[in-house]
Short mmCIF file of C-alpha atoms in Angstrom, two decimals:
data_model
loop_
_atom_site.label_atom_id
_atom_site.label_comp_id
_atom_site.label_asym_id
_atom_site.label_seq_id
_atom_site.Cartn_x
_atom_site.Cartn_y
_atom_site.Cartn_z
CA UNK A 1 -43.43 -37.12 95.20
CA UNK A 2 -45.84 -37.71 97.89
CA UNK A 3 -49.00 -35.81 97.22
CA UNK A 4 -51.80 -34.37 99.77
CA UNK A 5 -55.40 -33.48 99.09
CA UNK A 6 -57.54 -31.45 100.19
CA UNK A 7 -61.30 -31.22 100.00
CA UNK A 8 -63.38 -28.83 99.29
CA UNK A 9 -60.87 -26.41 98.05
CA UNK A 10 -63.25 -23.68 99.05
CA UNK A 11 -66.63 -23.61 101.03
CA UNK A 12 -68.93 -20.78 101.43
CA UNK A 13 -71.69 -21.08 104.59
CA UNK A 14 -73.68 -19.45 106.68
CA UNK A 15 -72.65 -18.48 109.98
CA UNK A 16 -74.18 -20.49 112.63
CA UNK A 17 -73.51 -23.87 110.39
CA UNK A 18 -70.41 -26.48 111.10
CA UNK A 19 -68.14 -27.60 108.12
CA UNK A 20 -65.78 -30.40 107.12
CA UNK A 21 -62.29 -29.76 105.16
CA UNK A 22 -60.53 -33.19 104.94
CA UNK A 23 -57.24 -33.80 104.37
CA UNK A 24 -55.78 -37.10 102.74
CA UNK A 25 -52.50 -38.49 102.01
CA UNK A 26 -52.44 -40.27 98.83
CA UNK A 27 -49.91 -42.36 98.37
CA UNK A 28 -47.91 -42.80 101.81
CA UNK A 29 -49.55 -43.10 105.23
CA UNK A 30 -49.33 -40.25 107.86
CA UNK A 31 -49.01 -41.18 111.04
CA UNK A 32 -49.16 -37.45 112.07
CA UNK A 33 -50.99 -34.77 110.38
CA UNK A 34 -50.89 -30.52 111.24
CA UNK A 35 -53.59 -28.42 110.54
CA UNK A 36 -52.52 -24.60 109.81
CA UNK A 37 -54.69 -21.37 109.27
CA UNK A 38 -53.49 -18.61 107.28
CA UNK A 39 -55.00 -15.26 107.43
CA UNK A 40 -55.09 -12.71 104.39
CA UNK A 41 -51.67 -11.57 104.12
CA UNK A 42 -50.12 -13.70 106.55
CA UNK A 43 -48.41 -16.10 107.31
CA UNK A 44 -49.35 -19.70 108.70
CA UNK A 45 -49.78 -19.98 112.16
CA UNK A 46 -50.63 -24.48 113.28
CA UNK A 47 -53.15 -24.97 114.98
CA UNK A 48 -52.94 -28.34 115.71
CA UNK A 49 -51.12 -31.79 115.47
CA UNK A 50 -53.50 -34.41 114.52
CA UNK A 51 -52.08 -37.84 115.67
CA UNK A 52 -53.67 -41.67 114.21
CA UNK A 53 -55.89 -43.25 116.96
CA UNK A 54 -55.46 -40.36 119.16
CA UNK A 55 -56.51 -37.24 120.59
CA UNK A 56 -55.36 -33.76 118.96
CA UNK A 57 -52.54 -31.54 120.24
CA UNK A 58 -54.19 -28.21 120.08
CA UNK A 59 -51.90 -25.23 120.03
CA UNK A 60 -52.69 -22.02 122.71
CA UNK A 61 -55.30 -19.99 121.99
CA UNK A 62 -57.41 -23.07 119.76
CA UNK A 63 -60.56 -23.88 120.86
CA UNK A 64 -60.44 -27.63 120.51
CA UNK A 65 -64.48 -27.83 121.06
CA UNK A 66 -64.82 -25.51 117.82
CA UNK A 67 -62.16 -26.56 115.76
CA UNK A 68 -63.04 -30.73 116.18
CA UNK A 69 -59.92 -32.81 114.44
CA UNK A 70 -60.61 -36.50 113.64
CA UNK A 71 -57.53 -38.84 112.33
CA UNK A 72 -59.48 -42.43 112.31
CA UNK A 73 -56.99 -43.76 109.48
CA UNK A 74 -53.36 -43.64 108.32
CA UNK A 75 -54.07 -41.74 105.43
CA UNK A 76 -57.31 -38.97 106.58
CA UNK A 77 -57.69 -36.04 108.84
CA UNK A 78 -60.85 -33.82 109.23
CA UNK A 79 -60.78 -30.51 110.48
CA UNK A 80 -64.78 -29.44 111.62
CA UNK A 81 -65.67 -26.38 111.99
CA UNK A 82 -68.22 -25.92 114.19
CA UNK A 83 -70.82 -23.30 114.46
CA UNK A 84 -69.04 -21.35 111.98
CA UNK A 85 -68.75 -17.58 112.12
CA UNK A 86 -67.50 -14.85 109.79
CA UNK A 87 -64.48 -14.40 112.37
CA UNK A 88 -63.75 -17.97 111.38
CA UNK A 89 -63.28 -17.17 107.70
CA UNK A 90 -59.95 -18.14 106.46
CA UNK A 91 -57.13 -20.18 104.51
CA UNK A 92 -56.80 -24.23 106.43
CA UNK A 93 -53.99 -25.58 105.34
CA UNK A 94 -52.85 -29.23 106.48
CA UNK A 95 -49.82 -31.30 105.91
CA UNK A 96 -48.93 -34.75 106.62
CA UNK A 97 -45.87 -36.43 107.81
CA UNK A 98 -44.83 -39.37 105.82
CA UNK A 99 -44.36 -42.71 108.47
CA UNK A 100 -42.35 -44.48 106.29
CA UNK A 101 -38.98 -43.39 104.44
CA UNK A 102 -39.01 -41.80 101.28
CA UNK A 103 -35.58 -41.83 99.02
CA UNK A 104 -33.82 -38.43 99.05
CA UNK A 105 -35.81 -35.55 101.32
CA UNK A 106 -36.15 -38.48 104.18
CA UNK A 107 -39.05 -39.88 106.74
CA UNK A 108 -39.68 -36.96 108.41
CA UNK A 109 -40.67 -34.34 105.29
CA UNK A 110 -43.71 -32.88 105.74
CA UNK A 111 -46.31 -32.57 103.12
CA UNK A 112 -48.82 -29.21 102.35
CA UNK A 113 -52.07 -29.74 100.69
CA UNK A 114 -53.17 -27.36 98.68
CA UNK A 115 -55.54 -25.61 101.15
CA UNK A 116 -59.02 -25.10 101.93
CA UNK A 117 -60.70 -21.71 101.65
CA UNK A 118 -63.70 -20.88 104.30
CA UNK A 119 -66.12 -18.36 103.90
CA UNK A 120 -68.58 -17.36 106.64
CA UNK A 121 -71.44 -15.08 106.08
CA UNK B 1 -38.87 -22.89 121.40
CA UNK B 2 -37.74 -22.68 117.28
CA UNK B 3 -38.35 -19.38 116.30
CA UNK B 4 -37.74 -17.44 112.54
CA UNK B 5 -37.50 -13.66 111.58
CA UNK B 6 -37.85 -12.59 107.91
CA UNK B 7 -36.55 -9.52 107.77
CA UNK B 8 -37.99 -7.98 104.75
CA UNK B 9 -41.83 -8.41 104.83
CA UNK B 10 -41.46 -7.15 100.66
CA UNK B 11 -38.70 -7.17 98.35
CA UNK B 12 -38.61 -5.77 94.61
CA UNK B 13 -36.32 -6.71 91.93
CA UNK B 14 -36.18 -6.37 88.21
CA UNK B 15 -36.38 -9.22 85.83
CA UNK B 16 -32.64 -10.82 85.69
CA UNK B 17 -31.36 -9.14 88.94
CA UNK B 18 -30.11 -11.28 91.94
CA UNK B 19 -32.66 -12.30 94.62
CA UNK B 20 -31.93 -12.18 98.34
CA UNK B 21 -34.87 -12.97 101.01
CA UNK B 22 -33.17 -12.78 104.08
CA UNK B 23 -33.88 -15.25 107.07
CA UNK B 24 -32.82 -15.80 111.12
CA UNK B 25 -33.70 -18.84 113.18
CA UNK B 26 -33.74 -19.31 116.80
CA UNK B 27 -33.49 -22.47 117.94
CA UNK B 28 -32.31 -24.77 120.86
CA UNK B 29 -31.28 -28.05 118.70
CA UNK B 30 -30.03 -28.47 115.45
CA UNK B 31 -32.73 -27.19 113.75
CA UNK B 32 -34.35 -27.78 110.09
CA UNK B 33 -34.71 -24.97 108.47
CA UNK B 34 -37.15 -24.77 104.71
CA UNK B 35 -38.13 -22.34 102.40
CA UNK B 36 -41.15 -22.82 100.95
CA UNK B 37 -43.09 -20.61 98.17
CA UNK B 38 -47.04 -19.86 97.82
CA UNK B 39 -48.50 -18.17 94.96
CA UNK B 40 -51.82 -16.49 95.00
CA UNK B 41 -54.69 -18.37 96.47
CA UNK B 42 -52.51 -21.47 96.27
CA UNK B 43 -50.97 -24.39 98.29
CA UNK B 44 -47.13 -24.37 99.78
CA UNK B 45 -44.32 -25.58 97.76
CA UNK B 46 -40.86 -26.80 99.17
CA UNK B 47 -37.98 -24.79 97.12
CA UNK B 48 -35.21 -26.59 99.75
CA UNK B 49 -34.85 -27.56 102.62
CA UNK B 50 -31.52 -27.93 105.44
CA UNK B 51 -31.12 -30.90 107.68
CA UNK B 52 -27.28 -31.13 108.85
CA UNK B 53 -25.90 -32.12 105.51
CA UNK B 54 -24.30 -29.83 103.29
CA UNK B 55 -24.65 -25.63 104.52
CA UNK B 56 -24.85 -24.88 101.16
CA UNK B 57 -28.52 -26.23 99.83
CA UNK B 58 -29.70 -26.20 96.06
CA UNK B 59 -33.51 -26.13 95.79
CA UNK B 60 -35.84 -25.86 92.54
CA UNK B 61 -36.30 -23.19 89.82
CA UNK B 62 -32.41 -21.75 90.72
CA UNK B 63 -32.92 -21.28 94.42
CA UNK B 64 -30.16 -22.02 96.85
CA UNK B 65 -29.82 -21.22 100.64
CA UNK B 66 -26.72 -21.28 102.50
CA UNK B 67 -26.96 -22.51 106.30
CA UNK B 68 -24.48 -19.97 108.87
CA UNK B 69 -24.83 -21.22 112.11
CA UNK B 70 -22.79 -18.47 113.46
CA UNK B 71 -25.11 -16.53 112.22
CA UNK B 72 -28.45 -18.05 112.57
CA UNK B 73 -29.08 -17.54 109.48
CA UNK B 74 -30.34 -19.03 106.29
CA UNK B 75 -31.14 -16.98 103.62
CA UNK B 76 -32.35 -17.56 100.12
CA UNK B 77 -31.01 -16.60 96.91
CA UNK B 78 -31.28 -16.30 92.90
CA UNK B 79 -28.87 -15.15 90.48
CA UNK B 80 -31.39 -13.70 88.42
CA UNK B 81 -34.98 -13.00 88.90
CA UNK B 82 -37.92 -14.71 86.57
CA UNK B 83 -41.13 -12.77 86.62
CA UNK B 84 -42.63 -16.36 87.93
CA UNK B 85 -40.79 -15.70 91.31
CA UNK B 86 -43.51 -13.23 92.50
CA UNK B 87 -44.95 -14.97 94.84
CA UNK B 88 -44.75 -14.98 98.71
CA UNK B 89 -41.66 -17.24 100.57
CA UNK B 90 -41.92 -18.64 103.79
CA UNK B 91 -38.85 -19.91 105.80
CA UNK B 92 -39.68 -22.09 108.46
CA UNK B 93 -37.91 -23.84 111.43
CA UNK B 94 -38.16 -27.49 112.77
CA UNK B 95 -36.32 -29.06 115.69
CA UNK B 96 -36.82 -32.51 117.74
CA UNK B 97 -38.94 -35.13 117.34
CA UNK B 98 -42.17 -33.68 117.16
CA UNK B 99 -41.25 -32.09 113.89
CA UNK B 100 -43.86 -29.28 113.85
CA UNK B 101 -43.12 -26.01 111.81
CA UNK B 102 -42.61 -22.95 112.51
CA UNK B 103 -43.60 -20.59 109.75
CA UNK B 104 -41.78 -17.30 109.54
CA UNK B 105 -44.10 -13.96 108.73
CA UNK B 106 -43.38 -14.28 105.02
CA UNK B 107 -41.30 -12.05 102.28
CA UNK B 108 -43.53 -11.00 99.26
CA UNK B 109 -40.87 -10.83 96.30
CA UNK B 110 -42.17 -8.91 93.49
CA UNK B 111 -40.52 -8.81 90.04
CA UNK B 112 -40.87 -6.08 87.82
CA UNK B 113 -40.44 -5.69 83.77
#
């Protein structure tokens, strides 16, 4: 099955400092990507939809200037943090669309990666 | 908008009692509708999923859903409870093209001896 990746699968920082989770697809290309946030106890809420060559749809209530998505190629998404604060701390989640068609679930499955655990001090 | 409401936000069973983790969707299309399960400090993982084919949907580990569009509903069951089902389930809607998710508030399912 198609597989996402996630790196680092947790970071710790100080707050006042940016960070970068990235999120690859390894073996299909994603012309669309989400990025999700998960609170403790909670469920996922998306944050954004991270298209290929393009700008970011960010949903209500993101800050786009904090929360800085770049998808330069088919197959990787980064999510920067910037200027980190504890408030920030959290579960990023991101999943990827496959483009092409995959035998039995179909083209438009999307994928999780395993998640990306921030801590801000 | 695609909406979901889990209705329980915890359910207990025993070991080798039925499951049931009850799910409604709102939605304006023919939605998609997946369950999904996350165990501690872990990633998502797709039990099933719905897309117009068959109501009744067979997933992994001896999940099924059954789709009722009368009643907006699509809830997941288990004949018999592991103690590896603890975990938390998410059901989630998707309609048109855009294809983002929708992640219902989540049932924690916990299993006891």
């Amino acid at each position: 099955g198609a597989v996402v990746s996630q790196h680092p699968s947790w970071v710790i920082c100080k707050s006042g400092t940016s960070v970068k989770i990235e999120c690859r697809s390894l073996d299909f290309q994603a012309t669309t990507m989400f990025w999700y946030r998960q609170f403790p106890k909670q469920s996922l809420m998306l944050m954004a939809t991270s298209n290929e060559g393009s700008k970011a749809t960010y949903e209500q209530g993101v800050e786009k200037d904090k929360f800085l998505i770049n998808h330069a190629s088919l197959t990787l998404s980064t999510l920067t943090v910037t200027s980190a604060h504890p408030e920030d701390s959290s579960f990023y989640i991101c999943s990827a669309r496959d483009s092409g068609i995959l035998a039995g679930w179909g083209y438009n499955e999307q994928f999780f990666g395993p998640g990306t655990r921030l801590t801000v001090l | 908008a695609q909406s979901v409401t889990q209705l329980d936000s915890h359910v207990s069973v025993s070991e080798g009692t039925p499951v049931l983790l009850r799910c409604n969707y709102s939605s304006s299309y023919s939605p998609s509708l997946f369950w999904y399960v996350q165990h501690p400090n872990k990633g998502l993982q797709l039990l099933l999923k719905y897309t117009s084919a068959a109501t009744l949907v067979k997933g992994i580990n001896g999940f099924e859903a059954e789709f009722k569009k009368s009643e907006t509903s699509f809830h997941l069951t288990k004949p018999s409870a592991h103690m590896s089902d603890a975990a938390e389930y998410f059901c989630v809607v998707s309609e048109g093209g855009n294809n983002d998710m929708r992640f219902g508030a989540g049932t924690r399912l916990t299993v006891k001896p």
